[in-house]
Short mmCIF file of C-alpha atoms and ligand atoms in Angstrom, two decimals:
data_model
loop_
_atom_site.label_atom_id
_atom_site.label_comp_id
_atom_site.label_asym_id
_atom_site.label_seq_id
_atom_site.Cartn_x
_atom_site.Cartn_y
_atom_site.Cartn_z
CA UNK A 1476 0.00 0.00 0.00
CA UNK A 1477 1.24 3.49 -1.24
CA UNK A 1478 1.34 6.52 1.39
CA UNK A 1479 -2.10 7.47 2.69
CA UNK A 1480 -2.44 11.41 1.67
CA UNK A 1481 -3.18 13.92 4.00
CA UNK A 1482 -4.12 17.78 2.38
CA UNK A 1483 -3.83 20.62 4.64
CA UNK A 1484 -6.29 23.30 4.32
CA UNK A 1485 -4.59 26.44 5.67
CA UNK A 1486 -0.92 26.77 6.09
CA UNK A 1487 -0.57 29.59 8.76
CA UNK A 1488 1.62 28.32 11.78
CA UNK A 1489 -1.03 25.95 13.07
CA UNK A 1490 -0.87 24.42 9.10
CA UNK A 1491 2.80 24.09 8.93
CA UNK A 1492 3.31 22.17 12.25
CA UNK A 1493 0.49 19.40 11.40
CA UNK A 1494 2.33 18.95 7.81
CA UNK A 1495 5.92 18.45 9.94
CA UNK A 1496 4.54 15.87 12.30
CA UNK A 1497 2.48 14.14 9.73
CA UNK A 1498 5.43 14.46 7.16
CA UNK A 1499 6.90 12.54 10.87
CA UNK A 1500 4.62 9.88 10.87
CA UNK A 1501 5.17 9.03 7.22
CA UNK A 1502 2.02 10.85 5.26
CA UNK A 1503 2.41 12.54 2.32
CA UNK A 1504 1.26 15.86 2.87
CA UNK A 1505 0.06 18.75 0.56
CA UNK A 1506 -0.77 22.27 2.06
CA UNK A 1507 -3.17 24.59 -0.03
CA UNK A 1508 -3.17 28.40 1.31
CA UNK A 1509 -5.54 30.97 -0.44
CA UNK A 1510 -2.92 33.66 0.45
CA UNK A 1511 1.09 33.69 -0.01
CA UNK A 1512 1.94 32.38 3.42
CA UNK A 1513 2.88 35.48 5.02
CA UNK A 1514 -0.24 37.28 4.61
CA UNK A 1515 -2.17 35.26 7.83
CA UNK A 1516 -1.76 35.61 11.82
CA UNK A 1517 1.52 33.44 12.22
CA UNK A 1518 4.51 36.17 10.85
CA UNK A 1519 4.02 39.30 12.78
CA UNK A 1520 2.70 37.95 16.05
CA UNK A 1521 4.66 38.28 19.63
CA UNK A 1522 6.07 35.24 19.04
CA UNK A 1523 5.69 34.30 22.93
CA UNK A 1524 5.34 31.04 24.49
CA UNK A 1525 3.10 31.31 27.20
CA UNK A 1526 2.22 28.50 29.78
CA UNK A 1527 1.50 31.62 31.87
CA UNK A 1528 -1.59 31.76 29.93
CA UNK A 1529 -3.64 28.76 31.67
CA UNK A 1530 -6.64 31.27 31.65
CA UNK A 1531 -8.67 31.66 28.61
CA UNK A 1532 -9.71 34.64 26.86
CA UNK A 1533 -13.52 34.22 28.07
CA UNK A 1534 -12.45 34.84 31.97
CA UNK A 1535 -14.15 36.06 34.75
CA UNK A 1536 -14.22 39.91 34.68
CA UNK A 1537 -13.64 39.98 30.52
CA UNK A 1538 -17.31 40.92 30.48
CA UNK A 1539 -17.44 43.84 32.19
CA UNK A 1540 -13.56 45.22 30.90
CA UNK A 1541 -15.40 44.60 27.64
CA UNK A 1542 -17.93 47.06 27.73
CA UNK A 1543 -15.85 50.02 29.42
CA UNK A 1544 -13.66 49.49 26.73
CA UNK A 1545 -16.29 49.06 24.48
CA UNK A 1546 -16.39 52.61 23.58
CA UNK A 1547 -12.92 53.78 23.63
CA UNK A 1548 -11.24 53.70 19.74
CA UNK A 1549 -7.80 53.30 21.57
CA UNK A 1550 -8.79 50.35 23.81
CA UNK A 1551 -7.22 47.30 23.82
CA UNK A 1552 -10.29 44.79 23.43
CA UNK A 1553 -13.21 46.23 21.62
CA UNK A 1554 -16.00 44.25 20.06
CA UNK A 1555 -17.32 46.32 17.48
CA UNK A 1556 -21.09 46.31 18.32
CA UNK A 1557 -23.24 45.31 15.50
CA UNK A 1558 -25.88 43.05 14.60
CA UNK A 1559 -24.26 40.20 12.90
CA UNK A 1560 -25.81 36.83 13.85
CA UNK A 1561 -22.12 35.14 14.20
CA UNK A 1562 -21.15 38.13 16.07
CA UNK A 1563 -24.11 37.69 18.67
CA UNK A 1564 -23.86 33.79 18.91
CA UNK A 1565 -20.32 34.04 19.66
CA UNK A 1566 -20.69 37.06 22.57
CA UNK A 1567 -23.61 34.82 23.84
CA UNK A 1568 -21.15 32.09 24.32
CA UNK A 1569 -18.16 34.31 25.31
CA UNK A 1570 -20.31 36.05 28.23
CA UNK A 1571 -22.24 32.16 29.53
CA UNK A 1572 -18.03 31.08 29.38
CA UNK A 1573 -16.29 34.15 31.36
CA UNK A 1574 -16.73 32.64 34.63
CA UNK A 1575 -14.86 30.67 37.52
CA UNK A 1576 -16.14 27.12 36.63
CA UNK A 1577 -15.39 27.19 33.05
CA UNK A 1578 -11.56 28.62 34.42
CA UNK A 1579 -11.54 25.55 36.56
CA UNK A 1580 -11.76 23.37 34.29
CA UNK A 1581 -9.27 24.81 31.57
CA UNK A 1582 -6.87 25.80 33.64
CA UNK A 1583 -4.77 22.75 33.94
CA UNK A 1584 -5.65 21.61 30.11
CA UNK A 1585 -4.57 25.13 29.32
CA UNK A 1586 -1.09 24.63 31.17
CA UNK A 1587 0.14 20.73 29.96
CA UNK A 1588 -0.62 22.10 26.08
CA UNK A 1589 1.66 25.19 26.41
CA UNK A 1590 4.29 22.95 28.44
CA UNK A 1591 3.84 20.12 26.12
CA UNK A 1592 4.31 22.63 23.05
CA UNK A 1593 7.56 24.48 25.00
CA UNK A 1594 9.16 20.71 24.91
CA UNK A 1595 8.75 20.70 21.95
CA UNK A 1596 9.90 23.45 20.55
CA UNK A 1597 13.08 22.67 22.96
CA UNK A 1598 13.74 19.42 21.23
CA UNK A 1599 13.50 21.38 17.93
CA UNK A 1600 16.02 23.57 19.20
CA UNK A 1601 18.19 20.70 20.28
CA UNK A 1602 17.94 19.01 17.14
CA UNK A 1603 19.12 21.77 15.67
CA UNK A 1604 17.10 21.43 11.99
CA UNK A 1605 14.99 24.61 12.35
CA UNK A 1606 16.42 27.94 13.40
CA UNK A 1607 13.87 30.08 14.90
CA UNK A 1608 15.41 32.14 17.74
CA UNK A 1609 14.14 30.64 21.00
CA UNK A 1610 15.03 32.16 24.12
CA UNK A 1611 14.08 31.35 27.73
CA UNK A 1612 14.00 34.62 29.63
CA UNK A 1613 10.41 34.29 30.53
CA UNK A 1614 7.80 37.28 30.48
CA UNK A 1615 7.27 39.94 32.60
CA UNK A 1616 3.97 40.84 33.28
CA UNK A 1617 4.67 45.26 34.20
CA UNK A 1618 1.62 46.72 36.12
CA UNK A 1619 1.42 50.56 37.01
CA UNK A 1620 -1.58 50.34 39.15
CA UNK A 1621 -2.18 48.79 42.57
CA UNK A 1622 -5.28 47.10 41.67
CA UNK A 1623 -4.03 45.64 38.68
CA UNK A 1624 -0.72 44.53 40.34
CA UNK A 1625 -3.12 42.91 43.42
CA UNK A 1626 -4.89 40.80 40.42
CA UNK A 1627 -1.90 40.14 39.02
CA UNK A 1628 -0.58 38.90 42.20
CA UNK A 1629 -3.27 36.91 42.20
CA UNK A 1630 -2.93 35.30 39.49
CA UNK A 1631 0.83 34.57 40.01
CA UNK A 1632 -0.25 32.48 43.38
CA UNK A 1633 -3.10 30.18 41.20
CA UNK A 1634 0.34 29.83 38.39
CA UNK A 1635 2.45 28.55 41.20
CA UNK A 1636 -0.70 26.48 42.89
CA UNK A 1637 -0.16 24.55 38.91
CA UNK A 1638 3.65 24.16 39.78
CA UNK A 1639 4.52 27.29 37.17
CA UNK A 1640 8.05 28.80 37.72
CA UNK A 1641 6.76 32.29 38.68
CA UNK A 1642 8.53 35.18 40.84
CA UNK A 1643 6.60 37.93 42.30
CA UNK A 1644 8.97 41.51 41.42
CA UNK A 1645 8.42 44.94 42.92
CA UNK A 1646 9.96 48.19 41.23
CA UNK A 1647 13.15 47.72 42.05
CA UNK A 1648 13.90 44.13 41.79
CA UNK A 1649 12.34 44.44 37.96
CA UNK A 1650 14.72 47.38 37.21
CA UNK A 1651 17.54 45.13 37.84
CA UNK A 1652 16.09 43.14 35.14
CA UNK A 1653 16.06 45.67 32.70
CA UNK A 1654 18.80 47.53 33.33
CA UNK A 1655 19.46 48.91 29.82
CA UNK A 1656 15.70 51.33 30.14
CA UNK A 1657 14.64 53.38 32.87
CA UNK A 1658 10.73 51.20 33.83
CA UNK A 1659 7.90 52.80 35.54
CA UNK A 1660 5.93 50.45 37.15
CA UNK A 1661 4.63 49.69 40.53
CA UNK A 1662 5.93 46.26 39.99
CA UNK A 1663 5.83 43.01 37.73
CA UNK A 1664 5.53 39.18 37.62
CA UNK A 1665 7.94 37.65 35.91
CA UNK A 1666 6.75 34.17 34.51
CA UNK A 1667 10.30 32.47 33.92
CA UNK A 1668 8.12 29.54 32.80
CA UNK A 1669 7.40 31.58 29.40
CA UNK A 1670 9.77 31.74 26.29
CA UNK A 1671 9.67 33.49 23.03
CA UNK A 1672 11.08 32.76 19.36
CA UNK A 1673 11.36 35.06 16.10
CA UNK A 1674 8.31 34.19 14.11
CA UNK A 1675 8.97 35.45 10.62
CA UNK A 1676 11.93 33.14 11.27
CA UNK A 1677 10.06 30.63 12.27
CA UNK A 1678 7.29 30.40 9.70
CA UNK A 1679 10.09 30.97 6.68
CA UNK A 1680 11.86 28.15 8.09
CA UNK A 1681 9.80 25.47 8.64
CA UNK A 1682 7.96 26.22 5.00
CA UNK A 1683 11.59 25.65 3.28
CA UNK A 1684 12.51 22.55 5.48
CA UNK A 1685 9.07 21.21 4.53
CA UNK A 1686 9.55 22.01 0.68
CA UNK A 1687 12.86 20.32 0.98
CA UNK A 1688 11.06 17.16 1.86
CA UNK A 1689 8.97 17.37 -0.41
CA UNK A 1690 5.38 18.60 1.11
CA UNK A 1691 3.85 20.21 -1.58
CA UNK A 1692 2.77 23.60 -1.18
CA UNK A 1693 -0.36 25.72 -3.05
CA UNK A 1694 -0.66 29.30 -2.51
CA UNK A 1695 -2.62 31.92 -4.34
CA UNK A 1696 -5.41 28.54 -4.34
CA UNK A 1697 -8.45 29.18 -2.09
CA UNK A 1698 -10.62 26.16 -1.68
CA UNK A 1699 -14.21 27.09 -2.61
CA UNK A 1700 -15.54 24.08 -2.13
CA UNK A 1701 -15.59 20.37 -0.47
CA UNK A 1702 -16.77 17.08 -2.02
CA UNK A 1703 -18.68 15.08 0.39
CA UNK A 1704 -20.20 11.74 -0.07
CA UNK A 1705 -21.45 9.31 2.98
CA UNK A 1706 -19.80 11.60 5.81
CA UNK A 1707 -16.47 11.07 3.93
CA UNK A 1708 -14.46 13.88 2.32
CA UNK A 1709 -13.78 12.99 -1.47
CA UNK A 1710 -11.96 15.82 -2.19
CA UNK A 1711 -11.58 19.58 -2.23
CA UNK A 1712 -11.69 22.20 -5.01
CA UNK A 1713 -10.12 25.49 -6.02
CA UNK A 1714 -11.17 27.55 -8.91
CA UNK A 1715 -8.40 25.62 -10.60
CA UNK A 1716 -8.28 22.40 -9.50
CA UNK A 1717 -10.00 19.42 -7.75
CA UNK A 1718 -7.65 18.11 -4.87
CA UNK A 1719 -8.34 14.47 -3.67
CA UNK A 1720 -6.66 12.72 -0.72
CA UNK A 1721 -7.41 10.24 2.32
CA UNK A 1722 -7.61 12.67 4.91
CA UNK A 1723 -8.22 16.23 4.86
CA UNK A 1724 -6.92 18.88 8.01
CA UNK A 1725 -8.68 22.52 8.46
CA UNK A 1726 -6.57 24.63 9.79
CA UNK A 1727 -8.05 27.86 8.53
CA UNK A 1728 -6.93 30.09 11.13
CA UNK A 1729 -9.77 33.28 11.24
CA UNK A 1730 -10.94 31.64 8.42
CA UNK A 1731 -12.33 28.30 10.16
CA UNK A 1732 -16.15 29.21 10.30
CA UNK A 1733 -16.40 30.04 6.35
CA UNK A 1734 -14.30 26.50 5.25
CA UNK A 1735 -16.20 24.70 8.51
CA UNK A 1736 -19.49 25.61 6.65
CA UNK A 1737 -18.47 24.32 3.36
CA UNK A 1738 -18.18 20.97 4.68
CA UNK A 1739 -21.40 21.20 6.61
CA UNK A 1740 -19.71 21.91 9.89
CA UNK A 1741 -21.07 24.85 12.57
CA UNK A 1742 -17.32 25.88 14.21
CA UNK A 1743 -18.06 29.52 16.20
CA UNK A 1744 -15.52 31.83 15.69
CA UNK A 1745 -14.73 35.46 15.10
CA UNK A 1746 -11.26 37.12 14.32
CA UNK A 1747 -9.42 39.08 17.12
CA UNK A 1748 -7.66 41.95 15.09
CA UNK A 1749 -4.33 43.06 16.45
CA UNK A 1750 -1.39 45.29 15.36
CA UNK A 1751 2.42 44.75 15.09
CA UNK A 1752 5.44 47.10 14.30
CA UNK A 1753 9.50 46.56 14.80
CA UNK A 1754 11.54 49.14 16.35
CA UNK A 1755 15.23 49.32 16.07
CA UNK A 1756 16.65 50.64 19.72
CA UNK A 1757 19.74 52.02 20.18
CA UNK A 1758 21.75 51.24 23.57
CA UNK A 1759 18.37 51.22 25.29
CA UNK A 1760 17.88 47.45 25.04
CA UNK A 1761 14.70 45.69 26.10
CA UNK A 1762 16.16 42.45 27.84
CA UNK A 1763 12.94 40.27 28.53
CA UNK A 1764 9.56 40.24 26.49
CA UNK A 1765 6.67 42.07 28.55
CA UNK A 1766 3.50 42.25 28.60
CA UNK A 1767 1.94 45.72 29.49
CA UNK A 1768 -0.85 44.84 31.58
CA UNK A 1769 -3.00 48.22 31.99
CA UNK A 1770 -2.94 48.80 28.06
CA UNK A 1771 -2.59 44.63 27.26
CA UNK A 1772 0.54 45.73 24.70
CA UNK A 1773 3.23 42.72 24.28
CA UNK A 1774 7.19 43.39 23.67
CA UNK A 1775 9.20 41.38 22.05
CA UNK A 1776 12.81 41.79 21.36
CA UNK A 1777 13.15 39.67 18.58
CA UNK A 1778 15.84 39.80 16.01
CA UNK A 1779 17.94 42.81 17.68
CA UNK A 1780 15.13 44.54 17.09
CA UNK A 1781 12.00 45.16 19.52
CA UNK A 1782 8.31 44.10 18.07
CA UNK A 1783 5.34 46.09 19.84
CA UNK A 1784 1.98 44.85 19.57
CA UNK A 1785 -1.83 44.71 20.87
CA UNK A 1786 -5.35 45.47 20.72
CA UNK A 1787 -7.80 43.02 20.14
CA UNK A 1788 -11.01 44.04 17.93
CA UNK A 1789 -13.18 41.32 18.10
CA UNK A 1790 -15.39 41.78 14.29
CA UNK A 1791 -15.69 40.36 10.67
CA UNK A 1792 -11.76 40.42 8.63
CA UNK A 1793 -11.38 44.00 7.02
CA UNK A 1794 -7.85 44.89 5.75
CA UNK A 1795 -8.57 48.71 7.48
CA UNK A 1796 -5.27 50.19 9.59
CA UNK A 1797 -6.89 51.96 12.00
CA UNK A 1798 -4.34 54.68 13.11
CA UNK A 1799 -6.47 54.89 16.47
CA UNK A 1800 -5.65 51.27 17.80
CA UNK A 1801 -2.18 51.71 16.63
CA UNK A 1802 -1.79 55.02 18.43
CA UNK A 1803 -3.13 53.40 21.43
CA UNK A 1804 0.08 50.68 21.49
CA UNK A 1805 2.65 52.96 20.85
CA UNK A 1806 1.46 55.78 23.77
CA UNK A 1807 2.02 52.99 26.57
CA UNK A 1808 5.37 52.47 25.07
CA UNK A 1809 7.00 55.91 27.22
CA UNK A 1810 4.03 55.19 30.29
CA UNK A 1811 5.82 51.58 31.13
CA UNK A 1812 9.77 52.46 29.47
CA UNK A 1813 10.27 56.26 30.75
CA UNK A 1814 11.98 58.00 28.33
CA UNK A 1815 11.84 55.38 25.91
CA UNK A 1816 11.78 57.26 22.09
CA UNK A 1817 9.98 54.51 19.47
CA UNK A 1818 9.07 56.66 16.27
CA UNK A 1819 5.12 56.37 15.40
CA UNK A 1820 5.16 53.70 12.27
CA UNK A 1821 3.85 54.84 9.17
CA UNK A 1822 1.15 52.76 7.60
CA UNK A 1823 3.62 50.62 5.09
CA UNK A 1824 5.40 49.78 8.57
CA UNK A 1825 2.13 48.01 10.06
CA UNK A 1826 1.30 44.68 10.20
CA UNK A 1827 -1.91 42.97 11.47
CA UNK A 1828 -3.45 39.78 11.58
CA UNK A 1829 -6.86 38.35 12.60
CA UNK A 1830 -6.43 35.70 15.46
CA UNK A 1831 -8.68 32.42 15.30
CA UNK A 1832 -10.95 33.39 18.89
CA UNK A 1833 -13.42 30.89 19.59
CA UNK A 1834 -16.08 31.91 22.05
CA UNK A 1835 -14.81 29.76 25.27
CA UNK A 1836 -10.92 31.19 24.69
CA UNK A 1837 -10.34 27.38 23.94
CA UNK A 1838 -8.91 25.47 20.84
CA UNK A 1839 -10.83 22.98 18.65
CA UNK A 1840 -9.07 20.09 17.87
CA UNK A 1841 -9.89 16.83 16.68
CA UNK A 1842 -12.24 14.81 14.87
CA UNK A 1843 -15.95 15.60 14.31
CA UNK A 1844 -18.99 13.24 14.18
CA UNK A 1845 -20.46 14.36 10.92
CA UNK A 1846 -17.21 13.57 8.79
CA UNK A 1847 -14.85 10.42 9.44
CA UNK A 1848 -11.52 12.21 7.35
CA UNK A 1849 -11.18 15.75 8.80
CA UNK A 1850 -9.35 16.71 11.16
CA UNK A 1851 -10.07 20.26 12.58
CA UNK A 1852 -7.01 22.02 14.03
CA UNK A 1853 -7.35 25.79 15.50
CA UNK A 1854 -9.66 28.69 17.38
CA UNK A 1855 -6.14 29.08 19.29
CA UNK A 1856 -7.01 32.78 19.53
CA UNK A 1857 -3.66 34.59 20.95
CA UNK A 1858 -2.27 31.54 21.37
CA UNK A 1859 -1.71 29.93 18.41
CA UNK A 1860 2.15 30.06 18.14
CA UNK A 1861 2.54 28.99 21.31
CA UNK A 1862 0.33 25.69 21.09
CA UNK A 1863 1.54 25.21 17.35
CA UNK A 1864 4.04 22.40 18.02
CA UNK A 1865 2.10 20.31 20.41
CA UNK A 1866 -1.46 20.98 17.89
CA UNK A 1867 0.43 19.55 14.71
CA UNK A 1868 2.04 16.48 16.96
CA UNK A 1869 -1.49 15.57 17.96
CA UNK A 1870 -2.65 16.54 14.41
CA UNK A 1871 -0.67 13.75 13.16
CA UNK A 1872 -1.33 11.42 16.06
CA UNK A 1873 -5.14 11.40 15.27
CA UNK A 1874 -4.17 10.70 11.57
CA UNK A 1875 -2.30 7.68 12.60
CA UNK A 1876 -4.96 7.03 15.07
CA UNK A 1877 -2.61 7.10 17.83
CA UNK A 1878 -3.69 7.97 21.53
CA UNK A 1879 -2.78 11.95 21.72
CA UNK A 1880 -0.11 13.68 23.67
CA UNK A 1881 -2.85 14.59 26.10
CA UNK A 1882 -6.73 14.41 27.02
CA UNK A 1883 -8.05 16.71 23.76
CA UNK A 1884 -11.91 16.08 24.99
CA UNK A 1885 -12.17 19.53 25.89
CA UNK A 1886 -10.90 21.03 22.75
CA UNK A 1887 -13.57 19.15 20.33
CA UNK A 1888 -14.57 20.87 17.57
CA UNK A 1889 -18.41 19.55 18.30
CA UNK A 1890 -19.01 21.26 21.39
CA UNK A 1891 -21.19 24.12 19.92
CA UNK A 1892 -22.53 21.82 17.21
C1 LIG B 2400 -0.78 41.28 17.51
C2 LIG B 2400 -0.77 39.78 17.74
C3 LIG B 2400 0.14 39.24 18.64
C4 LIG B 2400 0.14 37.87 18.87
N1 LIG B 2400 1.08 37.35 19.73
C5 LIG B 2400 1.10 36.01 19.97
C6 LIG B 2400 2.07 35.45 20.86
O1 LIG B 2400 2.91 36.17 21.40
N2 LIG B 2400 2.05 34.10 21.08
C7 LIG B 2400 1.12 33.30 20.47
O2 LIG B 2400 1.13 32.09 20.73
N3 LIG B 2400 0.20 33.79 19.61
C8 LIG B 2400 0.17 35.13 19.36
N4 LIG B 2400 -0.77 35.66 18.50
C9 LIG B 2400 -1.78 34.74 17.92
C10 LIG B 2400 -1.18 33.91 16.80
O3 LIG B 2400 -0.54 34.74 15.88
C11 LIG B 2400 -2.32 33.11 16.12
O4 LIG B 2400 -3.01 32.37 17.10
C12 LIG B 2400 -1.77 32.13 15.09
O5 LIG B 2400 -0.91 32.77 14.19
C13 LIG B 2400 -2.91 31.44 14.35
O6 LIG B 2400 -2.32 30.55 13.43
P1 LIG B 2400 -3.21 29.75 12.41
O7 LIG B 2400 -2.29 28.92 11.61
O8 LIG B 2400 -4.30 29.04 13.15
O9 LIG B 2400 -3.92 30.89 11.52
P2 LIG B 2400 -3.29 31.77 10.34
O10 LIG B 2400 -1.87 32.08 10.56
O11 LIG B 2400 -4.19 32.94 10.13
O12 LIG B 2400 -3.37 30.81 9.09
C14 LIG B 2400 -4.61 30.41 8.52
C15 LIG B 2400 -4.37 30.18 7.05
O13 LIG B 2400 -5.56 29.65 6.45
C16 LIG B 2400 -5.62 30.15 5.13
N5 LIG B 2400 -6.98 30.03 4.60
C17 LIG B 2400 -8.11 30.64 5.07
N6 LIG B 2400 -9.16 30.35 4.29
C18 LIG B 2400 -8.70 29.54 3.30
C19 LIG B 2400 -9.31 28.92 2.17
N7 LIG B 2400 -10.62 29.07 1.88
N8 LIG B 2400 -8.54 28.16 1.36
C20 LIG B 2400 -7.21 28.00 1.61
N9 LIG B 2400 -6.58 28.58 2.66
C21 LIG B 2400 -7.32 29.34 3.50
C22 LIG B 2400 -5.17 31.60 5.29
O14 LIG B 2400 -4.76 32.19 4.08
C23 LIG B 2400 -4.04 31.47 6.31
O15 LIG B 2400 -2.77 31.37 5.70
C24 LIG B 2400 -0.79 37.02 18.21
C25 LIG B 2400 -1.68 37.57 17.28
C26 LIG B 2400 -1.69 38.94 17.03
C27 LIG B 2400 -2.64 39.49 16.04
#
């Protein structure tokens, strides 16, 4: 018997990791992308890994942060109110999901798939096939305000509760962290747990180490539609082409709901719009990546430069810049790194990408009950770099029909259905 065939629908980080552990467990793998591969969520990101985030998007207090912010065009989360059903359904289930239970019971899920996804990208490190610029100085989480810092606090005892490598930091003890800027803050947590890697990097490399072995790759080739006969996927059509293969993988990012439909699936979804730009310091250097916690901005130095990024517009793709939102990252910059001078980027110096947020903050993976050859893979929301490696392992475990790297019940793609 010849190679079973496995296509790919989607080839965004979450893509590219199934086709390298399925390319693994000996499938032959194709990848179709509608787009040229660096035009989805997985280039410009933070690029952090983040077992510190064990509590999904839909948390206690989102609801109410959500409608202050509601209002304000530099927020950092708005959901653009409007009456779009998909819109409503998914708010519906965000709101009956931002509570303690539902954090109960993610938490620890949460937790073993960033840690298994951190070994991994360790043993890719090790192995030394795939450069991608991983560094383990953890994240520091910089708070101005008392209130914030007491959550934050918080949170820091229910990450050490899980057995997280976590240190509590006041002013001073994070200054001597960063000793290269001049920080004010009240204080910080720094999760040393956390990591981060260069994602352009990243993304470019695994795509040519996958081309080298031969995965074949489509861009510019959006699937319109998907042959179904007897709950089995026949095949899969562009405008060009009719693709057939044994088993089929979605992994269309903020995309999901639209290729979901196609093959008669309901997956809830809606993107999560957020900016990126690069700065080029001088001697100031920005040692560890940081999250901003009042104005939810993420720093990354990445690639001797530093990548700022944030805000999180929860409504249908639109390929706007809003100068607003981007305004709104770059005046925290100087309120957390005092005399800090980053230039305001020009539009052609912009990036943004749509992440996959499912309502419940959670990730679909898995097989579904209506279709016996797809695999759904994603909903990762601002997550999705960091659970990559550990999704596309378990991608290609459920193709071999293997028993998964960990309990994915939780994460099925049928629990809105
Ligand atoms: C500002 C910002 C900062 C972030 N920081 C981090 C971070 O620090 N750490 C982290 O883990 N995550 C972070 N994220 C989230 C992360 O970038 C996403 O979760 C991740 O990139 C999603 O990957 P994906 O492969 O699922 O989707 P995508 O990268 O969007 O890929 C989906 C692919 O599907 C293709 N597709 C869609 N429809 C079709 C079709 N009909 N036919 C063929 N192809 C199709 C698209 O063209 C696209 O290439 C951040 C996101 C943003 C916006």
């Amino acid at each position: 018997m010849g190679k079973q065939k496995v296509i790919i629908i989607g080839a965004g980080i979450t893509g590219l990791f199934s086709a390298y552990y399925l390319l693994q467990e000996g499938f032959e793998v194709t990848l179709i992308d509608k787009g040229n591969l660096t035009d989805n969520c997985s280039s410009g990101n933070a690029g952090m890994i983040v077992p510190s985030h064990f509590i999904p998007l839909a948390a206690p207090g989102m609801i109410s942060k959500g409608i202050k912010w509601m209002f304000n065009s530099r927020s950092p989360f708005y959901v653009k109110p409007s009456l779009n059903p998909e819109l409503l359904r998914w708010g519906i289930q965000f709101w009956k999901h931002a509570n303690a239970k539902h954090l109960a019971v993610s938490a620890e899920p949460l937790r073993d798939f960033h840690l298994l996804s951190k070994n991994l990208y360790n043993n890719l490190t090790s192995e030394g096939t795939i450069e991608f610029g991983l560094k383990h100085k953890g994240i520091l989480m910089l708070y101005k305000n008392a209130e914030v810092g007491e959550e934050e606090i918080h949170v820091a005892k229910q990450a050490k509760d899980l057995g997280l490598d976590v240190d509590i930091l006041d002013a001073a003890q994070v200054q001597e962290l960063e000793p290269y800027v001049t920080l004010d803050v009240a204080g910080a947590v720094h999760y040393k747990c956390d990591a981060h890697l260069y994602p352009n990097q990243l993304v470019q490399n695994l795509i040519t180490y996958l081309k080298e072995r031969g995965v074949g790759i489509l861009t510019d080739s959006a699937i319109t539609s998907i042959e179904i006969k007897n709950n089995h996927i026949n095949a899969v059509h562009t405008a060009q082409q009719k693709h057939e293969a044994d088993l089929f993988v979605l992994t269309g990012g903020a995309w999901l709901p639209g290729l979901a439909k196609r093959a008669g699936l309901d997956i809830p979804l809606m993107p999560g719009k957020g900016y990126s730009f690069m700065h080029q310091p001088g001697d100031d250097q920005i040692v560890h990546p940081a999250l901003l916690l009042e104005a939810k901005v993420a720093v990354t130095p990445m690639n001797g430069q530093v990548r700022f990024g944030g805000t999180m517009e929860i409504a249908p793709v639109n390929n706007k810049i809003n100068m607003k939102r981007v305004e709104g990252i770059w005046n925290a910059i100087p309120q957390y790194y005092r005399n800090y001078k980053v230039a305001m980027p020009q539009p052609d110096q912009i990036w943004y990408g749509f992440r996959p947020c499912s309502p419940d903050g959670l990730p679909y993976l898995g097989y579904t009950k209506k279709i016996e050859n797809l695999i759904v893979a994603g909903g990762h929301g601002m997550m999705g770099v960091s659970l990559a490696p550990a999704t596309g392992k378990m991608v290609a475990q459920l193709a071999a029909r293997q028993q998964t790297l960990m309990d994915i019940s939780l994460f099925s793609p049928d629990r809105f259905a």
